[in-house]
Each structure stands twice: as structure tokens, then as C-alpha cells.
C-alpha positions as protocol buffer text, in pm:
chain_id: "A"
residue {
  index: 1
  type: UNK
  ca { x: 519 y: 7 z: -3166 }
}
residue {
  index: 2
  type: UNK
  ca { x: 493 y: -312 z: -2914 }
}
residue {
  index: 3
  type: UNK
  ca { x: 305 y: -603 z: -3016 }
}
residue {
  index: 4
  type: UNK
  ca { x: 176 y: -639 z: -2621 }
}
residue {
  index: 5
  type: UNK
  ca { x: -201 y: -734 z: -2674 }
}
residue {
  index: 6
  type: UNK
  ca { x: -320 y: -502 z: -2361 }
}
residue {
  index: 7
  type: UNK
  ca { x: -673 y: -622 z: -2404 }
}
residue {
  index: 8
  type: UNK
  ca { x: -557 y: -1024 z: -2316 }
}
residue {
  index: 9
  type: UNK
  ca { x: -685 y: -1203 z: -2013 }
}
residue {
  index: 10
  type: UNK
  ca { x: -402 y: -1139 z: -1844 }
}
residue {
  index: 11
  type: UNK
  ca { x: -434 y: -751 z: -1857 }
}
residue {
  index: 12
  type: UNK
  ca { x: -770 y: -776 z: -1724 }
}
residue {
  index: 13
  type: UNK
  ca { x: -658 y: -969 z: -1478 }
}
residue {
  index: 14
  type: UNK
  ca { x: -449 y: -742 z: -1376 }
}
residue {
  index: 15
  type: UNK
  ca { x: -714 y: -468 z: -1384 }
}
residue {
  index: 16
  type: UNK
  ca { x: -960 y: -688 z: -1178 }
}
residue {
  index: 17
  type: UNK
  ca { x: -755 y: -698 z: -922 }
}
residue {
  index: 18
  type: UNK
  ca { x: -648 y: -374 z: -949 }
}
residue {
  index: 19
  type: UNK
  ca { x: -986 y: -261 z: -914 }
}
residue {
  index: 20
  type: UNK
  ca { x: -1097 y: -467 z: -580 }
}
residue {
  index: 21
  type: UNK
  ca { x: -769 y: -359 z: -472 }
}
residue {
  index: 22
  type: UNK
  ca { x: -855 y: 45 z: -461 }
}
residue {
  index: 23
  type: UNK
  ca { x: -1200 y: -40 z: -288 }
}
residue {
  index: 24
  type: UNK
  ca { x: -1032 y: -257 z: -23 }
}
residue {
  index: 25
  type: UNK
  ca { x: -779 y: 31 z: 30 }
}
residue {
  index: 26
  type: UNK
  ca { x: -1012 y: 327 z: 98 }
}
residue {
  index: 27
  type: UNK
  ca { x: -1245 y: 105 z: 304 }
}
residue {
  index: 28
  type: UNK
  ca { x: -976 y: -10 z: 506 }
}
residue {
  index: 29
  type: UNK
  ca { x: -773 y: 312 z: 539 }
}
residue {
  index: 30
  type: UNK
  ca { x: -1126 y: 459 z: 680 }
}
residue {
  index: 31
  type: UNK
  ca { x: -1124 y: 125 z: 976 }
}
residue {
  index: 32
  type: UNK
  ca { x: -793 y: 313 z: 1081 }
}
residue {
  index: 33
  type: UNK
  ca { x: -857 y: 492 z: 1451 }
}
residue {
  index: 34
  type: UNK
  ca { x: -715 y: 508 z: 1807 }
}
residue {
  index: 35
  type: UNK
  ca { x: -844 y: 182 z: 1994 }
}
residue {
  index: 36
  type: UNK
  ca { x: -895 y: -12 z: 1684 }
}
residue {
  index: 37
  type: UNK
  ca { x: -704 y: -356 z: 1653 }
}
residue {
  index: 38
  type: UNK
  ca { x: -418 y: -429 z: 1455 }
}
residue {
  index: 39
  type: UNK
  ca { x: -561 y: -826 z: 1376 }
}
residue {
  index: 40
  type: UNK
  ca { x: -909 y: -720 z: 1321 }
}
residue {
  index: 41
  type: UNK
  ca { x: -824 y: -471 z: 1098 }
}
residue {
  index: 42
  type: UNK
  ca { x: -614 y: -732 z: 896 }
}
residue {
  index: 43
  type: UNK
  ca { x: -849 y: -1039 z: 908 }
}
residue {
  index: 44
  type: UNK
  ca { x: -1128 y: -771 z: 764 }
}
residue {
  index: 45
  type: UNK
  ca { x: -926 y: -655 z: 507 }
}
residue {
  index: 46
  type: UNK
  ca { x: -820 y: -1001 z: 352 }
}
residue {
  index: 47
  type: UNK
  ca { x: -1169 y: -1105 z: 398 }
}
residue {
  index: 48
  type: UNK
  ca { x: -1322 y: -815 z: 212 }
}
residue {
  index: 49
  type: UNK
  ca { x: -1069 y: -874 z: -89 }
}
residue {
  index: 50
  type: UNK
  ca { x: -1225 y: -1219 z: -110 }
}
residue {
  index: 51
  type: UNK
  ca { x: -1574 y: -1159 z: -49 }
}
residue {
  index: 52
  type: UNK
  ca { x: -1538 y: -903 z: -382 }
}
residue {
  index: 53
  type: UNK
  ca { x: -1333 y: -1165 z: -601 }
}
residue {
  index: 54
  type: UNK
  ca { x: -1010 y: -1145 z: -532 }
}
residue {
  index: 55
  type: UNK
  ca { x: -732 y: -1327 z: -297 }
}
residue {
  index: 56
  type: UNK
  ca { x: -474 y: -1183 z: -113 }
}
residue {
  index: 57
  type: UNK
  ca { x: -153 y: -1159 z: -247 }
}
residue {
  index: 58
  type: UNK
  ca { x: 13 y: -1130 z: 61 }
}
residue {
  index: 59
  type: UNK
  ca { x: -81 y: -1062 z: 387 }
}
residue {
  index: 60
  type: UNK
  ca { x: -176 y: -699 z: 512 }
}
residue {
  index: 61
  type: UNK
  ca { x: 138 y: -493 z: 580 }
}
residue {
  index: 62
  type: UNK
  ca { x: 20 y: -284 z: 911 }
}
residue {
  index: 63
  type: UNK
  ca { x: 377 y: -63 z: 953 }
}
residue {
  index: 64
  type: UNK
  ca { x: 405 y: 164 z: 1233 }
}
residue {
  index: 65
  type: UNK
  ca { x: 581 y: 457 z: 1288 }
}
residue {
  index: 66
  type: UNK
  ca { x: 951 y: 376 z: 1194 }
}
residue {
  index: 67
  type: UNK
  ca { x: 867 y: 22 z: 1033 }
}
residue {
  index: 68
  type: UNK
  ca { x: 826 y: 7 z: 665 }
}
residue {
  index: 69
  type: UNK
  ca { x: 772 y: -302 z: 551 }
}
residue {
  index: 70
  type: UNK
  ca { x: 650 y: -655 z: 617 }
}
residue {
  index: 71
  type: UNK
  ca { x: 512 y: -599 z: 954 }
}
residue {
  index: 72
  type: UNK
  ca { x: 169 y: -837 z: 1006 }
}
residue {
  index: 73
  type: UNK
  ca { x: -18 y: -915 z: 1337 }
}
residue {
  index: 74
  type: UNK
  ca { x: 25 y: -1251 z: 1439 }
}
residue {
  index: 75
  type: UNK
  ca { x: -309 y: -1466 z: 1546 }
}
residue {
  index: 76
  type: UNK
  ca { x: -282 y: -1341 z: 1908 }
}
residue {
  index: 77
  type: UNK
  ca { x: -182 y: -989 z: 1814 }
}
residue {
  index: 78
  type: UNK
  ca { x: -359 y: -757 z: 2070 }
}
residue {
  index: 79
  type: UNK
  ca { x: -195 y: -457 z: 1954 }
}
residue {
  index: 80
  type: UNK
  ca { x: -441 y: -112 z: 1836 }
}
residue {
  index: 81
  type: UNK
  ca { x: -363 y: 175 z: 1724 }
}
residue {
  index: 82
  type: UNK
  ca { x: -227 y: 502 z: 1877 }
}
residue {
  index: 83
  type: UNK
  ca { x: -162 y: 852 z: 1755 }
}
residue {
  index: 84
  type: UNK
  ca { x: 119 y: 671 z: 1461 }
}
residue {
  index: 85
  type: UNK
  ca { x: 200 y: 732 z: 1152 }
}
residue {
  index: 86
  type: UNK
  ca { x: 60 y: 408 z: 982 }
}
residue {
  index: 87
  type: UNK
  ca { x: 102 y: 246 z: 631 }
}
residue {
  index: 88
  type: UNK
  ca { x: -133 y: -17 z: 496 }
}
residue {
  index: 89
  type: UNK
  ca { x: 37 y: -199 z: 213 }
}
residue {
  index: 90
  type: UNK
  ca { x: -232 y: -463 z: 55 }
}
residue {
  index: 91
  type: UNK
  ca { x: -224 y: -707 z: -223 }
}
residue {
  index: 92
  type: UNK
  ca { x: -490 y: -858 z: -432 }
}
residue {
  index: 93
  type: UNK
  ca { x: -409 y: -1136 z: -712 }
}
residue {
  index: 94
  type: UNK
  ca { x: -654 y: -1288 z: -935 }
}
residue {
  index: 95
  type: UNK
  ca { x: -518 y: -1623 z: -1079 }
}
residue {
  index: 96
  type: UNK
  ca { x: -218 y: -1506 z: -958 }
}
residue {
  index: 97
  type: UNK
  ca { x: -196 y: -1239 z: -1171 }
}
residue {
  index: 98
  type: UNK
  ca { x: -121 y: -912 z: -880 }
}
residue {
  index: 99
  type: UNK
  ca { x: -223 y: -551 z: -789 }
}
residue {
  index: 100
  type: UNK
  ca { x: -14 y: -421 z: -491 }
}
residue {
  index: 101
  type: UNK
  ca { x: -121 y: -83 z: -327 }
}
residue {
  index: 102
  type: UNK
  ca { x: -34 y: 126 z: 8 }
}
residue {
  index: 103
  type: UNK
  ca { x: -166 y: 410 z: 165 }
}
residue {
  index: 104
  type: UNK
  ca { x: -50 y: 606 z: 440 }
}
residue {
  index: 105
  type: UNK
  ca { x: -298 y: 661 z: 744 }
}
residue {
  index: 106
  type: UNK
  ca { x: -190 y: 894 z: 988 }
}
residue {
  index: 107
  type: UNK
  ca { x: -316 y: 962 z: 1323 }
}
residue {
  index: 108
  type: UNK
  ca { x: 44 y: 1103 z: 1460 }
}
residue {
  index: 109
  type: UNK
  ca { x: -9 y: 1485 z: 1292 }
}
residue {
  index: 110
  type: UNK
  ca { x: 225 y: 1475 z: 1055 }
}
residue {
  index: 111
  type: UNK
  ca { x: 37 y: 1588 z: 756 }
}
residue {
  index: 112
  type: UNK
  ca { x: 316 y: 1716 z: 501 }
}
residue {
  index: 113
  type: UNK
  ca { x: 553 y: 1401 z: 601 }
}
residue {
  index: 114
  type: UNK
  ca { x: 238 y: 1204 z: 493 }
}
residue {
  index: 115
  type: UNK
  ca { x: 158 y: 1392 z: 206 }
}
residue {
  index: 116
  type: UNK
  ca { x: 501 y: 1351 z: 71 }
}
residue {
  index: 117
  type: UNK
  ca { x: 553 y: 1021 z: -116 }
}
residue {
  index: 118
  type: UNK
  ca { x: 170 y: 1085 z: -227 }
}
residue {
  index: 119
  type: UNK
  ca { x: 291 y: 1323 z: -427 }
}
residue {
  index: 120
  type: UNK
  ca { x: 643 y: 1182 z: -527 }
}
residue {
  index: 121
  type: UNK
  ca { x: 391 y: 880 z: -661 }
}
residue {
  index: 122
  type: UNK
  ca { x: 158 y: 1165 z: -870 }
}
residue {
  index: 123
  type: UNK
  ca { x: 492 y: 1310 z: -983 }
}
residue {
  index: 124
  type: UNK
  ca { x: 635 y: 951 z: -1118 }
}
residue {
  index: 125
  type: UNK
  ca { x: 322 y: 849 z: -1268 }
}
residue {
  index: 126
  type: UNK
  ca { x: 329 y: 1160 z: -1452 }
}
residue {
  index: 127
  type: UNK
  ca { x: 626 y: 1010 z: -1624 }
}
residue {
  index: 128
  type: UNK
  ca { x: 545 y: 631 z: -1682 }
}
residue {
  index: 129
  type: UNK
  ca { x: 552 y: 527 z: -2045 }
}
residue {
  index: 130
  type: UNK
  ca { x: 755 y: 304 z: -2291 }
}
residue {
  index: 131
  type: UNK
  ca { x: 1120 y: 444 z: -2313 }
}
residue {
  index: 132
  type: UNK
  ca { x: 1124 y: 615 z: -2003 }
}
residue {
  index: 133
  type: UNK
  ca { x: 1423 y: 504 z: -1774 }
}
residue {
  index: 134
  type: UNK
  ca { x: 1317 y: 380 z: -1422 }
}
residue {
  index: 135
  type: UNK
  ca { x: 1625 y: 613 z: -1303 }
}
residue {
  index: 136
  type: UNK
  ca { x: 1439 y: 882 z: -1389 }
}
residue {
  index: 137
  type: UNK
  ca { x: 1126 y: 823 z: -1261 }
}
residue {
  index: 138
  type: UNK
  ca { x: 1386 y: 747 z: -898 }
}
residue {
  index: 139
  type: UNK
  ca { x: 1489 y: 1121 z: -1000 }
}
residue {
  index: 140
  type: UNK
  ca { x: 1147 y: 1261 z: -998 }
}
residue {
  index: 141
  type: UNK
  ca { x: 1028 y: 1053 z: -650 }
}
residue {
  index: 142
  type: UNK
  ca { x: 1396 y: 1210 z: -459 }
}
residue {
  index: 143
  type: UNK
  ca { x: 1320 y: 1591 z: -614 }
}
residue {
  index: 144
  type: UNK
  ca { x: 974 y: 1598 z: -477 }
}
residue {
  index: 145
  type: UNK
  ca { x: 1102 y: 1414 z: -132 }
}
residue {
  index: 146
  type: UNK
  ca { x: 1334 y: 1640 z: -96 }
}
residue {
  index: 147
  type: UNK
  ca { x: 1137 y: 1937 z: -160 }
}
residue {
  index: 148
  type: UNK
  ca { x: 917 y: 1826 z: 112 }
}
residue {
  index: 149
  type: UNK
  ca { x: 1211 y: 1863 z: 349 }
}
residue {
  index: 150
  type: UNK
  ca { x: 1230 y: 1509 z: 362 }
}
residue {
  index: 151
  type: UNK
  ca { x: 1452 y: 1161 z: 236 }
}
residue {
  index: 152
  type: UNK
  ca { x: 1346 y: 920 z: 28 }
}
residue {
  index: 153
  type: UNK
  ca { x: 1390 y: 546 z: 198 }
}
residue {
  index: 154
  type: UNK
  ca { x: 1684 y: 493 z: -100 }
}
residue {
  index: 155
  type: UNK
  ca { x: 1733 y: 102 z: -7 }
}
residue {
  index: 156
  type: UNK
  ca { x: 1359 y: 39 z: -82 }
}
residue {
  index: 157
  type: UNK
  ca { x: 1201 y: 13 z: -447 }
}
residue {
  index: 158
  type: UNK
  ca { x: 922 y: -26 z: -646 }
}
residue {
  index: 159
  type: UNK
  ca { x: 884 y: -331 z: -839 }
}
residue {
  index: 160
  type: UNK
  ca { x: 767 y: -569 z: -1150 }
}
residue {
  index: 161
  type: UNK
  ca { x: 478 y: -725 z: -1079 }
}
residue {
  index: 162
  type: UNK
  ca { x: 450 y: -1125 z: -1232 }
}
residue {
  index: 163
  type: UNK
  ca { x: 237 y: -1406 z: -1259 }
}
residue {
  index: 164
  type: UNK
  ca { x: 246 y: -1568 z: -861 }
}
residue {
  index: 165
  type: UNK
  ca { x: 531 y: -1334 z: -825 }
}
residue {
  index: 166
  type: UNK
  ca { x: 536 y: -1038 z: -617 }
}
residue {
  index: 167
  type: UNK
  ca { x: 869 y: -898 z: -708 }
}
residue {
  index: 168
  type: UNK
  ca { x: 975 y: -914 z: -1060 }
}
residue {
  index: 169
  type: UNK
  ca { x: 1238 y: -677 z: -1315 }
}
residue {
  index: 170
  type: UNK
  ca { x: 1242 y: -398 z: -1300 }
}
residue {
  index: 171
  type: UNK
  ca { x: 1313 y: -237 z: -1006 }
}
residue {
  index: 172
  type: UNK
  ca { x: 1184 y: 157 z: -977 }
}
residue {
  index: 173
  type: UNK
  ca { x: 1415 y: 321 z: -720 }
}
residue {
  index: 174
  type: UNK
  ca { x: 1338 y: 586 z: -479 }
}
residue {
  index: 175
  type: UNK
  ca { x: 1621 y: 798 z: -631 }
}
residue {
  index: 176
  type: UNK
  ca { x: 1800 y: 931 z: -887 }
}
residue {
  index: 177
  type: UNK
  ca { x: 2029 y: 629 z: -996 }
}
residue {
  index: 178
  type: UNK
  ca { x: 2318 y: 601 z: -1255 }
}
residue {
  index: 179
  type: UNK
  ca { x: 2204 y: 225 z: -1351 }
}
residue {
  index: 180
  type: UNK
  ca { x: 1850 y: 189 z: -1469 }
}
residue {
  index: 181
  type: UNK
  ca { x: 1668 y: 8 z: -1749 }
}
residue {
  index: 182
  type: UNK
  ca { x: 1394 y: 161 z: -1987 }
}
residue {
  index: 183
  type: UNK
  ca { x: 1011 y: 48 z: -1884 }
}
residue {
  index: 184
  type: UNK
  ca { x: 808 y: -100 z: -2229 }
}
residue {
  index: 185
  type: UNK
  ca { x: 481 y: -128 z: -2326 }
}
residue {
  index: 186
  type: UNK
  ca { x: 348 y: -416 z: -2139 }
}
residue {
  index: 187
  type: UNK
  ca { x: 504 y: -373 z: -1818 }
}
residue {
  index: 188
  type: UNK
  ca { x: 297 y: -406 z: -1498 }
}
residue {
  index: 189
  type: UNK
  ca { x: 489 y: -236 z: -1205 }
}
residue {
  index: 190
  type: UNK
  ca { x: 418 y: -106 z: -869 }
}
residue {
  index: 191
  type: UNK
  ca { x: 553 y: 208 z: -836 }
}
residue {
  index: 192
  type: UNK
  ca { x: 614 y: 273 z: -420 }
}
residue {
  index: 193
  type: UNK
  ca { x: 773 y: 605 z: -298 }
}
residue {
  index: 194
  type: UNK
  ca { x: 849 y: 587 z: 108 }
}
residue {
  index: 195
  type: UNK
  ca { x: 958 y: 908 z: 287 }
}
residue {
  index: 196
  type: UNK
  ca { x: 1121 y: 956 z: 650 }
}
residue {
  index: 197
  type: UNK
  ca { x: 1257 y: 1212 z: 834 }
}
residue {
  index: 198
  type: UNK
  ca { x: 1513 y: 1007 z: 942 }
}
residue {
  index: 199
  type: UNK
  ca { x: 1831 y: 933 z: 717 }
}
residue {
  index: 200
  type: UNK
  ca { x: 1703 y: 708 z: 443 }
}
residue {
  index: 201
  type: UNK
  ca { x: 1732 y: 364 z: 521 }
}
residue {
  index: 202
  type: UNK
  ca { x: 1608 y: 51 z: 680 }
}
residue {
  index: 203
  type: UNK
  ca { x: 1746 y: -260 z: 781 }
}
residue {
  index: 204
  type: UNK
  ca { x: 1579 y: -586 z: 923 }
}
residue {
  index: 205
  type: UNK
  ca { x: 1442 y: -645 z: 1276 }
}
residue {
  index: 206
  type: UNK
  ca { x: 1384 y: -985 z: 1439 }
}
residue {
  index: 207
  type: UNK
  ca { x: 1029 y: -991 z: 1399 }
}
residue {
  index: 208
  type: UNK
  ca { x: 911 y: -1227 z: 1146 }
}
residue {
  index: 209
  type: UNK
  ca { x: 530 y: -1330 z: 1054 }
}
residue {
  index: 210
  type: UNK
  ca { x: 551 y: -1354 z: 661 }
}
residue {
  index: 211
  type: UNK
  ca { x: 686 y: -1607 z: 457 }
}
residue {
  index: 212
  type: UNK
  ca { x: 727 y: -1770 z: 119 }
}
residue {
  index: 213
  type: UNK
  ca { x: 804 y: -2107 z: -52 }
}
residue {
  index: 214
  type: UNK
  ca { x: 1154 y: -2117 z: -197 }
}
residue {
  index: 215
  type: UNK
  ca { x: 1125 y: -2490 z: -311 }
}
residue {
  index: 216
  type: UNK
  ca { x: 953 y: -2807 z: -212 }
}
residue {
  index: 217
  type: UNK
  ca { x: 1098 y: -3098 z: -80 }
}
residue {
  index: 218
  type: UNK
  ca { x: 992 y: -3415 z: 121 }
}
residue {
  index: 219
  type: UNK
  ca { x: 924 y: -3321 z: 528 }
}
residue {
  index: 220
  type: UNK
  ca { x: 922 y: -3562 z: 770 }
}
residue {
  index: 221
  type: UNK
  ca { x: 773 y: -3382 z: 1028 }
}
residue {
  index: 222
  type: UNK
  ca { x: 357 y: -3477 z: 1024 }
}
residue {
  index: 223
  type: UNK
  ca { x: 253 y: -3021 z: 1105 }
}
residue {
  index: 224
  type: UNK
  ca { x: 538 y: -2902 z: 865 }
}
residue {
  index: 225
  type: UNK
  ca { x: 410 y: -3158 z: 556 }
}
residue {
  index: 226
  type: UNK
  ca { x: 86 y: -3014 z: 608 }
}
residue {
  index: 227
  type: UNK
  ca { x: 152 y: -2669 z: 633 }
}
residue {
  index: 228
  type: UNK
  ca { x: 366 y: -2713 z: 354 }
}
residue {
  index: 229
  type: UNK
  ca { x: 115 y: -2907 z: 120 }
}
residue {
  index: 230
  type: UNK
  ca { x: -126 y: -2600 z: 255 }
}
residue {
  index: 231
  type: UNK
  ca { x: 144 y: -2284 z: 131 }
}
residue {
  index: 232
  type: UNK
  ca { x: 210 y: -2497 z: -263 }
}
residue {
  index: 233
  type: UNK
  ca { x: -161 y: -2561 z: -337 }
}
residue {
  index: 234
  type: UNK
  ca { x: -326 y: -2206 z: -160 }
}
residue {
  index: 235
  type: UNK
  ca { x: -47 y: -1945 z: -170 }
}
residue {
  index: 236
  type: UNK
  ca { x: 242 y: -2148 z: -435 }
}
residue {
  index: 237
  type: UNK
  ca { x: 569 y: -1874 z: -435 }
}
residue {
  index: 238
  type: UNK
  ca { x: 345 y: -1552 z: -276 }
}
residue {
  index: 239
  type: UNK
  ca { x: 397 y: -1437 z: 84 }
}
residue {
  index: 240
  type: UNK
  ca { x: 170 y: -1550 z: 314 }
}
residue {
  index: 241
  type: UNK
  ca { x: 124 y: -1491 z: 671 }
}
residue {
  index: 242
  type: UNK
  ca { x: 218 y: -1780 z: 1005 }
}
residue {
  index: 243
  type: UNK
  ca { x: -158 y: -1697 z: 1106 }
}
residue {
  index: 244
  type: UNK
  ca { x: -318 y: -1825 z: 794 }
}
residue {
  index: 245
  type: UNK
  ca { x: -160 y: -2203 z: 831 }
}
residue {
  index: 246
  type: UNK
  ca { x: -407 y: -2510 z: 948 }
}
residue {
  index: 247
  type: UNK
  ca { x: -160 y: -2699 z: 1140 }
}
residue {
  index: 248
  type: UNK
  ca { x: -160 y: -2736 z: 1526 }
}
residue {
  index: 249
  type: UNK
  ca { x: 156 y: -2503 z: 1611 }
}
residue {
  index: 250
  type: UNK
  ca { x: 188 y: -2289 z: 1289 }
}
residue {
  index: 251
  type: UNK
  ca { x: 529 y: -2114 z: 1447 }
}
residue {
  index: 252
  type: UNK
  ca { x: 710 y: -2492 z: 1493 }
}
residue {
  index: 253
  type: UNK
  ca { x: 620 y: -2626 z: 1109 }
}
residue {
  index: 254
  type: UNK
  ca { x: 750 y: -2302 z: 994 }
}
residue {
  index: 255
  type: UNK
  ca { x: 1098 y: -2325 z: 1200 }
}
residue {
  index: 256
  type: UNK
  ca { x: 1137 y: -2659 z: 1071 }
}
residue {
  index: 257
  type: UNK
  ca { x: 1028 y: -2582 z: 704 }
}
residue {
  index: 258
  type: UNK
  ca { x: 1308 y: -2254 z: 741 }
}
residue {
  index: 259
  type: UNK
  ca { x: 1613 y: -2461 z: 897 }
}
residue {
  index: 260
  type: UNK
  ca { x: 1520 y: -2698 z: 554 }
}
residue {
  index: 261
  type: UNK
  ca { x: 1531 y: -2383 z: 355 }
}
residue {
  index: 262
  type: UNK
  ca { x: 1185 y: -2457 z: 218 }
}
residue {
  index: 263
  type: UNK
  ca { x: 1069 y: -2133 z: 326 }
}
residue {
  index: 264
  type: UNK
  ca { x: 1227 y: -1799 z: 353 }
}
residue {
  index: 265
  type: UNK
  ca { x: 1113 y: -1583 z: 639 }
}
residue {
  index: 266
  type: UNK
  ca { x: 1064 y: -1164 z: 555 }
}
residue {
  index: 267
  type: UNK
  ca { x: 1197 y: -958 z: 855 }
}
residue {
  index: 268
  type: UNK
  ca { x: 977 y: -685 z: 961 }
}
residue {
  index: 269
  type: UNK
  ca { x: 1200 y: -359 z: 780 }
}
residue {
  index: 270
  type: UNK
  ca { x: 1256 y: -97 z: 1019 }
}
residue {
  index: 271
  type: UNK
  ca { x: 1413 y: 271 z: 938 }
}
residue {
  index: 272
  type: UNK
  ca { x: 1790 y: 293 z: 1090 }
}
residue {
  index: 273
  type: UNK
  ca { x: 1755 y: 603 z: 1298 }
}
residue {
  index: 274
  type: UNK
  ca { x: 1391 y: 492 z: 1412 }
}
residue {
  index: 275
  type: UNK
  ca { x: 1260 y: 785 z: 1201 }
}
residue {
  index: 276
  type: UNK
  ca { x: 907 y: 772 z: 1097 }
}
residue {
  index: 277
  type: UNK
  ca { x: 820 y: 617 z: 804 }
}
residue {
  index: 278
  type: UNK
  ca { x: 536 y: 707 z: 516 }
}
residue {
  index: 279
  type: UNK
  ca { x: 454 y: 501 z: 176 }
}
residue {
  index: 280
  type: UNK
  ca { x: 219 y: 519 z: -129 }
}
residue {
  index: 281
  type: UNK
  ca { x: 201 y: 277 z: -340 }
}
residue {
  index: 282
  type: UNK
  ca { x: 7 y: 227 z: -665 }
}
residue {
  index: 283
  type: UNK
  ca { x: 60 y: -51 z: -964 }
}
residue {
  index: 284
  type: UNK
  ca { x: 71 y: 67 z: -1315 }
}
residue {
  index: 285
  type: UNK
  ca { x: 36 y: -131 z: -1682 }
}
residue {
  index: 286
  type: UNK
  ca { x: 266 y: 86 z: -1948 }
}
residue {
  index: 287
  type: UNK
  ca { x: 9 y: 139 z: -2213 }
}
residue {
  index: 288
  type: UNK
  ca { x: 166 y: 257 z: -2600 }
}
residue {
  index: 289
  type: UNK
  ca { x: 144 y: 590 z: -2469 }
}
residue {
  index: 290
  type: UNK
  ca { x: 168 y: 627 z: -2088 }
}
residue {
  index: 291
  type: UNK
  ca { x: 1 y: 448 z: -1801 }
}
residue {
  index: 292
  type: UNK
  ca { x: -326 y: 327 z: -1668 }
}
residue {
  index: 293
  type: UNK
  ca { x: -351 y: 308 z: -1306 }
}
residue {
  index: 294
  type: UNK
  ca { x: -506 y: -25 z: -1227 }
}
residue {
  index: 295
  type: UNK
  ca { x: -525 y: 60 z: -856 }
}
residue {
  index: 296
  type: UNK
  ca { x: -696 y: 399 z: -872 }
}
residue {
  index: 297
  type: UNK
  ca { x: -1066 y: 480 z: -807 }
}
């Protein structure tokens, strides 16, 4: 038996956010139609997590069609929607303490392609608890991919989940791996199947609207010291978007603050063969005998 006290402040932390995080999800999976705008979509959904208690944790993931990952509008975005296969991957942190969930909203009529990593996710879950290895939970995600007809996206994971850290040990892979480590009691990970009918892997495109603090340091520049005394007090090391900044040209501070290496930059991910892409995603604390789902409603 672990000593983990699941019943501390920081557990129900956890669950808090958890819990604003599955209402935010539906509601904004439901805001999802032809016509409707990429931005406003985004601005509603980060409102509505604070207007219920929480803060983002990073800022809305909108992914089209072959993208996977890290794709945000940018504050003159006049993209909407079409008949695509879209993912919504949302955040909520409470103290910094983080829930991370995704959903996959289709209006491009591929049902079973959408269906698929829903129920790689129901199939992993299944297996979540202490002294289970996160290979073969990877295992389980590939079978039911693959029965599906399907790939798994195999150079994308699931993920720890820390304190002001979106990305912590261990990793949960998409597949069945030879290297793994064994979850414990205590854990808090986000477990995050993707599927494609395309080969299985993505690789970065040039498009970049998120970004994080990698270290602070004295700026010269009047826009980048603000924006950067705005990212360590609101966001400190958790992705935030160039449309949330208060500084006069938002784009400029954050070339400056990169070529200093103060931030990092996350390239929208995009699958190799331009393939569509679908995700679900839903974070789990490892109870002493399985898993609660903190992001379920």
C-alpha cells in the first residue's frame, strides 16, 4: 500500500478542475458547427472556464483535419468551421494544479475514425491502476486502433500532469512499447489516444501561436519586459497563447523574447501524409485500486 493521502488539497485540486473541465468540454464541443468562428469559439471557451473557477491551462487547441496539436486562432483569426474533422483539446488548472481533456467534433462524416481513440481511451482506462506498465496501456490504445482499421499517431503521448506543469513523467504511449515504467498510486496523468488514417505520425509546421517561459532574464526591449513580467506573474511555465499578451505588438515582444531563448515557441503538429487526425483525451488520478476520472461527467 502507498502512503499518497488522495483526500489532500492537492487531489481536490485536481478534481476541481477536473470537474469545470468536463462542463467546459461538452458545452463547447456543442458551439462546434459550419459558419461558426474559430476565435469566438476559443475566447468563449477560456472565458467559461473562468467564469466557473478555473483558469486556463493553456490555450484552446482548435486542430483541423490533419493537425493534431497546438493549433490556436490568433487575435485576428477569421477562420470557421467547415465539414472537418475537429479536435478541441482544453485545459483547466486551479492553483496550478491541471486537468487536460480533448474531444473530437466531427462535422467531416467520419464517424468510426472519430469513434476510434474514444474507445482506445475506454479501453486504457479500463486498465489504469498502481503496477500497471504504461507500455501496456500503449498496447491496449494500438489493438483497439488497429481494430478500427486505423493507426495510432505513435510519436504522440499521453502525459504526467504537475504542479504549473503541463507535461510531466510518465509518458503513456499510443503503442505497444518495449520501454515503459509502472504508474503508482498517486499519479495524475492524461491519458490521450489520437487516430489517423494516414501513417502514424506528425511533424511540426511553421505556424506558431503558443508559447511558454523557459527562464527569465533581464529584457531591454520596453513591449518584451512587459509581456514578459505579464507570462511569470499570470501564466509562470504553462503555455499560453500570443493573443492573450497586453503589449502593443504581441508578435514582436515574443520574437525578441524567442531569439533570447526566454520563451520557447510550440509548432502547430501536423500528420505527415496530411491524413486526418482524431483525439480523446481524459486525465486520470491512480487511486489504491484503479482510477477516478477527474474529467468525466
Amino acid at each position: 500500500m502507498s502512503d499518497v493521502d488522495l483526500s489532500s488539497e492537492q487531489y481536490e485540486k485536481h478534481r476541481e478542475a477536473g470537474e469545470i473541465l468536463a462542463q467546459v468540454r461538452e458545452e463547447a464541443a456543442e458551439r462546434v458547427e459550419v459558419g461558426a468562428s474559430h476565435l469566438e469559439l476559443a475566447e468563449w471557451t477560456e472565458d467559461r472556464i473562468r467564469e466557473l473557477g478555473g483558469e486556463p491551462a493553456f490555450p484552446v487547441n482548435i486542430s483541423i483535419d490533419e493537425e493534431a496539436a497546438h493549433a490556436t486562432p490568433s487575435a485576428d483569426d477569421e477562420s470557421t468551421f467547415g465539414e472537418e474533422m475537429i479536435n478541441l483539446d482544453i485545459g483547466v488548472h486551479i492553483d496550478g494544479w491541471l486537468a487536460d481533456t480533448a474531444i473530437t467534433a466531427d462535422l467531416s462524416g467520419h464517424d468510426e475514425l472519430a469513434e476510434a481513440p474514444e474507445a482506445a481511451l475506454d479501453a486504457a482506462l479500463d486498465l489504469v491502476e498502481p503496477g500497471v506498465e504504461t507500455g501496456e496501456i500503449g498496447a491496449a490504445i494500438e489493438e483497439v486502433i488497429d481494430d478500427y482499421g486505423y493507426n495510432p499517431v505513435v510519436n504522440l503521448t499521453g502525459h504526467g500532469l504537475g504542479r504549473w506543469d503541463q507535461h510531466t513523467p510518465p509518458n503513456i504511449p499510443n503503442r505497444a512499447v518495449s520501454q515503459s515504467v509502472e504508474l503508482e498510486a498517486g499519479d495524475v496523468v492524461a491519458v490521450e489516444p489520437f487516430a489517423t488514417d494516414g501513417g502514424g505520425k506528425v511533424s511540426e509546421g511553421s505556424d506558431e501561436q503558443i508559447f511558454a517561459l523557459d527562464r527569465e532574464q533581464s529584457v531591454r526591449n520596453r513591449d518584451a519586459r512587459k509581456a514578459l513580467d505579464q507570462i511569470t506573474e499570470q501564466f509562470r511555465t504553462l503555455p499560453f497563447a500570443t493573443r492573450w499578451l497586453d503589449v502593443d505588438r504581441p508578435e514582436m515582444a515574443l520574437r525578441r523574447l524567442e531569439r533570447q531563448s526566454v520563451v520557447h515557441g510550440y509548432p502547430v503538429l501536423k500528420e505527415d501524409e496530411g491524413a486526418l487526425v482524431s483525439q480523446k483525451e481524459h486525465t486520470v488520478i491512480v487511486t489504491e485500486d484503479g482510477c477516478e476520472v477527474t474529467t468525466r461527467r
